[in-house]
Short mmCIF file of C-alpha atoms in Angstrom, two decimals:
data_model
loop_
_atom_site.label_atom_id
_atom_site.label_comp_id
_atom_site.label_asym_id
_atom_site.label_seq_id
_atom_site.Cartn_x
_atom_site.Cartn_y
_atom_site.Cartn_z
CA MET A 1 111.06 101.57 96.94
CA ALA A 2 113.93 102.03 94.48
CA GLY A 3 116.24 100.49 97.07
CA VAL A 4 113.88 97.55 97.54
CA LEU A 5 113.65 96.88 93.80
CA ALA A 6 117.43 97.18 93.40
CA GLY A 7 117.72 93.88 95.28
CA PHE A 8 116.22 92.00 92.34
CA GLY A 9 117.61 91.36 88.86
CA PRO A 10 121.42 90.99 88.96
CA PHE A 11 121.53 90.34 92.71
CA VAL A 12 118.97 87.52 92.45
CA ALA A 13 121.04 85.99 89.66
CA LEU A 14 124.10 86.31 91.92
CA VAL A 15 122.37 84.51 94.80
CA LEU A 16 121.02 81.73 92.59
CA GLY A 17 124.38 81.29 90.86
CA ALA A 18 126.05 80.85 94.24
CA GLU A 19 123.47 78.13 95.02
CA GLY A 20 124.60 76.18 91.96
CA TRP A 21 121.84 77.14 89.54
CA SER A 22 122.64 76.91 85.83
CA GLN A 23 122.44 80.04 83.66
CA GLU A 24 119.54 78.42 81.80
CA ARG A 25 117.45 77.99 84.96
CA ILE A 26 118.31 81.50 86.17
CA GLY A 27 117.33 82.95 82.80
CA PHE A 28 114.05 81.04 82.84
CA VAL A 29 112.87 82.24 86.26
CA LEU A 30 113.94 85.84 85.54
CA SER A 31 112.05 85.70 82.23
CA ALA A 32 108.98 84.34 84.02
CA GLY A 33 109.04 87.37 86.30
CA GLY A 34 109.43 89.68 83.30
CA VAL A 35 106.48 88.11 81.48
CA ALA A 36 104.35 88.42 84.63
CA GLY A 37 105.29 92.09 84.80
CA LEU A 38 104.19 92.66 81.21
CA LEU A 39 100.87 90.85 81.70
CA ALA A 40 100.18 92.86 84.87
CA GLN A 41 100.56 96.30 83.27
CA LEU A 42 97.03 96.75 81.88
CA PRO A 43 95.13 95.10 84.80
CA GLY A 44 97.32 97.06 87.21
CA GLY A 45 96.46 100.33 85.49
CA GLU A 46 92.75 99.49 85.51
CA LEU A 47 92.98 98.68 89.22
CA LEU A 48 94.72 101.97 90.00
CA ASP A 49 91.98 103.89 88.20
CA LEU A 50 89.24 102.11 90.16
CA VAL A 51 90.67 101.84 93.69
CA GLN A 52 90.46 104.97 95.78
CA SER A 53 93.33 104.11 98.15
CA LYS A 54 96.44 104.26 95.98
CA ARG A 55 98.55 104.08 99.15
CA LEU A 56 97.07 100.67 99.98
CA LEU A 57 97.99 99.28 96.56
CA VAL A 58 101.55 100.60 96.78
CA ALA A 59 101.87 99.18 100.30
CA ALA A 60 100.56 95.81 99.11
CA GLY A 61 103.08 95.84 96.27
CA ALA A 62 105.93 96.65 98.66
CA VAL A 63 104.95 93.79 100.96
CA MET A 64 104.73 91.39 97.99
CA VAL A 65 108.25 92.35 96.90
CA GLY A 66 109.56 91.92 100.46
CA LEU A 67 107.95 88.49 100.80
CA GLY A 68 109.42 87.47 97.46
CA ALA A 69 112.91 88.43 98.64
CA ILE A 70 112.49 86.40 101.86
CA VAL A 71 111.26 83.35 99.93
CA ILE A 72 114.26 83.44 97.58
CA ALA A 73 116.68 83.88 100.50
CA LEU A 74 115.24 81.02 102.57
CA TRP A 75 114.06 78.56 99.89
CA PRO A 76 116.29 78.89 96.80
CA GLU A 77 114.47 76.04 95.03
CA PHE A 78 112.96 76.22 91.56
CA PHE A 79 109.25 76.48 92.36
CA PRO A 80 109.46 78.87 95.35
CA VAL A 81 111.87 81.13 93.44
CA SER A 82 109.66 81.07 90.33
CA ALA A 83 106.59 81.97 92.40
CA ALA A 84 108.48 84.76 94.20
CA LEU A 85 109.74 86.33 90.96
CA VAL A 86 106.31 86.12 89.33
CA LEU A 87 104.86 87.79 92.44
CA GLN A 88 107.50 90.51 92.26
CA GLY A 89 106.88 90.93 88.52
CA ILE A 90 103.15 91.41 89.05
CA THR A 91 103.81 94.36 91.35
CA GLY A 92 105.34 96.18 88.37
CA GLY A 93 101.80 96.68 87.10
CA PHE A 94 100.87 99.00 89.95
CA LEU A 95 103.91 99.88 92.10
CA GLY A 96 105.71 102.45 89.93
CA PRO A 97 102.49 103.70 88.26
CA GLY A 98 100.91 103.90 91.73
CA ILE A 99 103.60 106.32 92.91
CA ALA A 100 103.00 108.44 89.79
CA ALA A 101 99.24 108.38 90.48
CA ILE A 102 99.77 109.45 94.11
CA SER A 103 102.01 112.28 92.87
CA LEU A 104 99.37 113.48 90.42
CA GLY A 105 96.70 113.28 93.11
CA LEU A 106 98.83 115.28 95.54
CA VAL A 107 100.10 118.16 93.37
CA GLY A 108 97.81 118.24 90.33
CA HIS A 109 98.60 118.42 86.65
CA ARG A 110 100.23 121.86 86.62
CA LEU A 111 102.94 120.89 89.14
CA LEU A 112 103.37 117.27 88.05
CA SER A 113 106.51 117.83 85.94
CA ASP A 114 108.44 119.27 88.89
CA ARG A 115 107.22 116.48 91.18
CA LEU A 116 108.19 113.75 88.70
CA GLY A 117 111.66 115.27 88.39
CA ARG A 118 112.13 115.05 92.15
CA ASN A 119 110.73 111.51 92.19
CA GLN A 120 113.26 110.46 89.56
CA ARG A 121 116.11 111.95 91.61
CA PHE A 122 115.11 109.92 94.68
CA LYS A 123 114.61 106.81 92.54
CA SER A 124 118.11 106.98 91.05
CA THR A 125 119.72 107.88 94.38
CA GLY A 126 117.92 105.02 96.14
CA SER A 127 119.04 102.52 93.51
CA LEU A 128 122.66 103.68 93.74
CA VAL A 129 122.83 103.67 97.54
CA ALA A 130 121.13 100.28 97.81
CA ALA A 131 123.37 98.74 95.14
CA GLY A 132 126.43 99.93 97.07
CA ILE A 133 125.09 98.51 100.34
CA PHE A 134 124.21 95.21 98.68
CA GLY A 135 127.67 94.93 97.18
CA LEU A 136 129.27 95.40 100.61
CA LEU A 137 126.89 92.90 102.20
CA GLY A 138 127.70 90.30 99.56
CA TYR A 139 131.43 90.86 100.01
CA PHE A 140 131.64 90.91 103.80
CA LEU A 141 128.67 88.71 104.79
CA SER A 142 126.77 86.55 102.31
CA ASN A 143 124.71 86.90 99.15
CA ARG A 144 121.54 85.84 100.98
CA ASP A 145 121.92 88.83 103.30
CA ILE A 146 121.30 91.02 100.26
CA LEU A 147 117.77 89.65 99.92
CA VAL A 148 117.09 89.82 103.68
CA THR A 149 118.12 93.50 103.62
CA THR A 150 115.90 94.03 100.57
CA ALA A 151 112.94 92.79 102.61
CA LEU A 152 113.89 94.97 105.59
CA LEU A 153 113.91 98.08 103.38
CA VAL A 154 110.18 97.56 102.87
CA LEU A 155 109.58 98.69 106.47
CA PRO A 156 110.80 102.31 106.10
CA ALA A 157 108.97 102.47 102.77
CA LEU A 158 105.73 101.59 104.56
CA VAL A 159 106.46 104.19 107.24
CA ALA A 160 106.92 106.80 104.51
CA LEU A 161 103.56 105.84 103.00
CA THR A 162 101.82 106.37 106.34
CA ARG A 163 103.16 109.94 106.41
CA ILE A 164 101.15 110.78 103.28
CA ARG A 165 97.69 111.90 104.39
CA ALA A 166 94.96 110.10 102.47
CA ARG A 167 92.79 113.23 102.33
CA ASP A 168 95.56 115.07 100.46
CA ILE A 169 95.39 112.65 97.51
CA HIS A 170 92.63 113.94 95.22
CA PHE A 171 91.02 110.80 93.80
CA GLY A 172 89.76 112.43 90.60
CA ARG A 173 93.14 114.01 89.84
CA SER A 174 95.00 110.76 90.55
CA CYS A 175 93.20 108.99 87.70
CA GLY A 176 93.08 111.89 85.24
CA ALA A 177 89.70 113.41 86.13
CA PRO A 178 90.89 116.63 87.84
CA ASN A 179 87.55 118.43 88.09
CA CYS A 180 85.67 115.62 89.80
CA HIS A 181 85.26 115.76 93.58
CA SER A 182 83.15 112.61 94.01
CA THR A 183 84.31 109.10 94.85
CA GLU A 184 83.20 107.95 91.38
CA PRO A 185 84.77 110.24 88.77
CA PRO A 186 83.33 110.07 85.27
CA ARG A 187 85.49 107.98 82.95
CA ALA A 188 85.79 107.77 79.20
CA GLU A 189 85.29 104.38 77.58
CA ARG A 190 88.42 102.22 77.54
CA GLY A 191 88.36 102.25 73.75
CA VAL A 192 89.12 105.97 73.77
CA LEU A 193 92.77 105.11 74.46
CA TRP A 194 92.98 103.10 71.24
CA LYS A 195 91.53 106.07 69.36
CA ASN A 196 94.02 108.50 70.91
CA ARG A 197 96.42 108.80 67.99
CA HIS A 198 99.13 110.68 69.82
CA LEU A 199 99.07 108.28 72.79
CA LEU A 200 99.61 105.37 70.39
CA ILE A 201 102.42 107.23 68.60
CA PHE A 202 104.09 107.93 71.94
CA ALA A 203 103.77 104.26 72.95
CA GLY A 204 105.27 103.25 69.60
CA CYS A 205 108.20 105.63 70.10
CA LEU A 206 108.90 104.13 73.52
CA PHE A 207 108.72 100.66 71.95
CA LEU A 208 111.43 101.69 69.48
CA PHE A 209 113.47 103.32 72.25
CA GLN A 210 113.48 100.16 74.36
CA LEU A 211 114.08 97.99 71.29
CA ALA A 212 117.31 99.91 70.66
CA ASP A 213 118.31 100.55 74.26
CA ALA A 214 117.77 97.28 76.14
CA SER A 215 120.52 95.35 74.34
CA ILE A 216 123.28 97.96 74.56
CA LEU A 217 124.88 96.84 77.82
CA PRO A 218 124.51 93.08 77.15
CA LEU A 219 126.21 93.56 73.75
CA ILE A 220 129.00 95.64 75.28
CA GLY A 221 129.35 93.14 78.13
CA GLY A 222 129.90 90.25 75.74
CA THR A 223 132.61 92.22 73.94
CA LEU A 224 134.34 93.39 77.13
CA ALA A 225 134.42 89.88 78.57
CA ARG A 226 136.64 88.85 75.67
CA SER A 227 138.79 91.99 75.41
CA GLU A 228 139.18 93.14 79.03
CA GLY A 229 139.08 89.89 81.01
CA SER A 230 138.91 90.47 84.77
CA ARG A 231 138.39 94.23 84.34
CA SER A 232 135.13 93.72 82.44
CA ALA A 233 132.90 93.55 85.58
CA LEU A 234 134.34 96.83 86.88
CA ILE A 235 133.79 98.56 83.52
CA ILE A 236 130.20 97.30 83.26
CA SER A 237 129.56 98.58 86.81
CA GLY A 238 130.80 101.99 85.72
CA LEU A 239 128.54 101.93 82.66
CA VAL A 240 125.55 101.27 84.97
CA VAL A 241 126.48 103.73 87.73
CA VAL A 242 127.51 106.77 85.65
CA PRO A 243 124.07 107.38 84.06
CA GLN A 244 122.29 106.81 87.38
CA ILE A 245 124.37 109.55 89.00
CA LEU A 246 123.59 111.89 86.13
CA VAL A 247 119.86 111.09 86.30
CA ALA A 248 119.88 111.93 90.01
CA VAL A 249 121.52 115.28 89.20
CA TRP A 250 119.57 116.23 86.08
CA ALA A 251 116.06 114.84 86.60
CA PRO A 252 114.73 117.84 88.62
CA TRP A 253 116.09 120.15 85.93
CA ALA A 254 114.28 118.09 83.28
CA GLY A 255 111.06 118.40 85.30
CA ARG A 256 111.38 122.19 85.48
CA GLN A 257 112.28 122.55 81.81
CA ALA A 258 109.33 120.40 80.77
CA GLN A 259 107.13 123.12 82.21
CA THR A 260 109.22 125.99 80.77
CA TRP A 261 110.27 124.72 77.34
CA GLY A 262 107.47 122.23 76.87
CA ARG A 263 107.63 118.47 76.39
CA HIS A 264 108.53 118.22 72.71
CA PRO A 265 112.07 119.74 72.76
CA LEU A 266 113.06 117.56 75.72
CA LEU A 267 111.59 114.48 74.06
CA LEU A 268 113.76 115.13 70.99
CA ILE A 269 116.82 115.52 73.24
CA GLY A 270 116.12 112.23 75.04
CA PHE A 271 115.58 110.22 71.86
CA GLY A 272 118.41 111.98 70.02
CA ALA A 273 120.85 111.15 72.83
CA LEU A 274 120.03 107.44 72.37
CA ALA A 275 120.69 107.51 68.61
CA VAL A 276 124.02 109.32 69.05
CA ARG A 277 125.08 107.03 71.92
CA VAL A 278 124.45 103.82 69.96
CA LEU A 279 126.26 105.19 66.90
CA LEU A 280 129.29 106.10 69.01
CA PHE A 281 129.29 102.65 70.65
CA ALA A 282 129.60 101.17 67.15
CA LEU A 283 132.84 103.13 66.69
CA VAL A 284 134.37 103.09 70.19
CA THR A 285 135.96 100.19 72.08
CA ASP A 286 138.26 101.94 74.57
CA PRO A 287 136.78 101.57 78.12
CA ILE A 288 137.38 105.23 79.05
CA LEU A 289 135.64 106.42 75.91
CA LEU A 290 132.78 103.98 76.54
CA LEU A 291 132.23 105.57 79.96
CA ALA A 292 132.28 109.05 78.38
CA VAL A 293 129.70 108.04 75.76
CA GLN A 294 127.51 106.54 78.50
CA ILE A 295 126.91 110.08 79.80
CA LEU A 296 124.32 110.32 77.02
CA ASP A 297 122.37 107.53 78.73
CA GLY A 298 122.05 109.81 81.76
CA ILE A 299 120.46 112.46 79.53
CA SER A 300 117.95 110.00 78.08
CA GLY A 301 117.20 108.54 81.52
CA ALA A 302 116.61 111.93 83.12
CA VAL A 303 114.35 113.13 80.31
CA LEU A 304 112.25 110.01 79.77
CA GLY A 305 112.07 109.23 83.48
CA VAL A 306 110.12 112.47 83.82
CA LEU A 307 108.34 112.68 80.48
CA GLN A 308 106.82 109.20 80.23
CA ALA A 309 104.22 109.66 82.98
CA LEU A 310 103.95 113.39 82.28
CA ILE A 311 103.03 113.03 78.59
CA VAL A 312 100.58 110.22 79.40
CA ALA A 313 98.97 112.59 81.95
CA ASP A 314 98.79 115.33 79.29
CA LEU A 315 97.17 113.06 76.72
CA THR A 316 94.61 111.54 79.12
CA ASN A 317 93.72 114.61 81.16
CA GLY A 318 89.98 114.60 81.76
CA THR A 319 89.42 110.97 80.72
CA GLY A 320 89.73 109.30 84.14
CA ARG A 321 91.96 106.69 82.44
CA PHE A 322 95.44 107.98 83.32
CA ASN A 323 96.59 104.78 85.01
CA LEU A 324 95.18 102.46 82.36
CA ALA A 325 97.06 104.53 79.78
CA GLN A 326 100.22 104.17 81.89
CA GLY A 327 99.69 100.41 81.67
CA LEU A 328 99.24 100.56 77.89
CA VAL A 329 102.46 102.53 77.42
CA GLY A 330 104.30 100.33 79.93
CA VAL A 331 103.39 97.05 78.24
CA THR A 332 104.32 98.43 74.81
CA SER A 333 107.78 99.59 75.91
CA GLY A 334 108.23 96.34 77.87
CA ILE A 335 107.59 94.28 74.73
CA GLY A 336 110.28 96.30 72.96
CA ALA A 337 112.79 95.55 75.72
CA SER A 338 111.87 91.84 75.70
CA ILE A 339 112.39 91.50 71.95
CA SER A 340 115.59 93.53 71.96
CA THR A 341 117.99 91.13 73.65
CA ALA A 342 117.06 88.16 71.47
CA LEU A 343 117.00 90.18 68.24
CA PHE A 344 120.31 91.97 68.64
CA GLY A 345 122.01 88.94 70.14
CA LEU A 346 121.15 87.13 66.89
CA ILE A 347 122.29 90.05 64.72
CA ALA A 348 125.59 90.40 66.60
CA GLU A 349 126.21 86.66 66.42
CA SER A 350 125.51 86.55 62.67
CA PHE A 351 126.99 89.83 61.43
CA GLY A 352 129.19 91.13 64.26
CA ARG A 353 129.04 93.68 67.08
CA THR A 354 129.31 96.75 64.82
CA ALA A 355 126.37 95.63 62.68
CA GLY A 356 124.26 95.19 65.80
CA PHE A 357 125.00 98.73 66.98
CA LEU A 358 124.38 100.21 63.52
CA VAL A 359 120.92 98.59 63.36
CA MET A 360 120.20 99.95 66.86
CA ALA A 361 121.29 103.42 65.71
CA LEU A 362 118.98 103.17 62.70
CA ILE A 363 116.03 102.29 64.98
CA GLY A 364 116.96 105.19 67.27
CA CYS A 365 117.01 107.59 64.29
CA VAL A 366 113.60 106.35 63.12
CA ALA A 367 112.24 107.06 66.62
CA VAL A 368 113.68 110.60 66.52
CA VAL A 369 112.05 111.27 63.15
CA ILE A 370 108.67 110.00 64.38
CA VAL A 371 108.89 112.20 67.50
CA TRP A 372 109.89 115.20 65.40
CA LEU A 373 107.19 114.83 62.73
CA PHE A 374 104.25 113.21 64.48
CA MET A 375 104.39 113.94 68.22
CA PRO A 376 102.83 117.32 69.08
CA GLU A 377 103.61 119.52 72.04
CA THR A 378 101.35 118.10 74.78
CA LYS A 379 101.87 120.80 77.41
CA GLN A 380 98.58 122.54 78.00
CA ALA A 381 98.26 126.27 78.41
CA ASP A 382 98.75 127.31 82.02
CA ARG A 383 95.48 128.08 83.78
CA ARG A 384 94.80 129.67 87.12
CA PRO A 385 94.46 126.93 89.81
#
């Protein structure tokens, strides 16, 4: 699925640009897909909590993404492309969270950290391999072949889903009601999530993280385009690839340490790495040093890629609202990412690149302080299975 989703975003912009689309139109349709993804988070979480067959929802999401890729490849016109990207955006409400729910249903709460670490390794590896294949396809064949291949990758994903036995996915566990063995697990009222102080603090921390993080590469890209010329695309590629490689290497370790050390120390490391990285970007302009600093992004990615679903599972264990809480956290962090690019683009334009990075660093430091002072250790005491 990571390979399938890698075909969207920059590669869609590449295909549409080759078809003569303006940057304004490309930005509009990509934003429409992003807004659809945000709006789908809470309904998608509710759906995952209610529907017993999580595999069916993930399969439906995969097919929707594949159809969207085919539509864009064959009909690169405004309305078909807009519909396809909105369709693909909607799947964000239940595709990634659905895989986390299946994982929880398969292995249970006690083993979830290790499973999420392995999931994150396959996710990063799939994105890297697919991006490399798509780059070769675009170079040797055509940009449209990237989207056709994206659709074809749905088929092995569906085959993999069929190899998961439905009876092995415990329905109660998969929605945060581990002790229920019926088809209708008891659920807390939806309002309990809004009363869960630590869940709201965690969502707020992720909002601040995305607010600071989402604009880093666009801000660097604008600077590199002026200072490095033709080398800028290669440098940006390195800034994207380096952390993904590190996430693939470190994510299983993060999953194991979350069970050994607990969640709180790792959470501080992940948020602290962001604050240090942004501060260094304010001081560094040499491309080699930029790549070295970007290693810190791999640390944050490995830690938060595991901890986001894991901490939500900790805080909602026994409520039967795990997936709805995933949606709440997802929409909050998504809003932070959406605001980020406009906000820091304006700051950089008005006060300069360094000022933009310093404000990001300040936000990152505020997030670290909130995690340190107000987020408790959410790991529960180990119990006999």
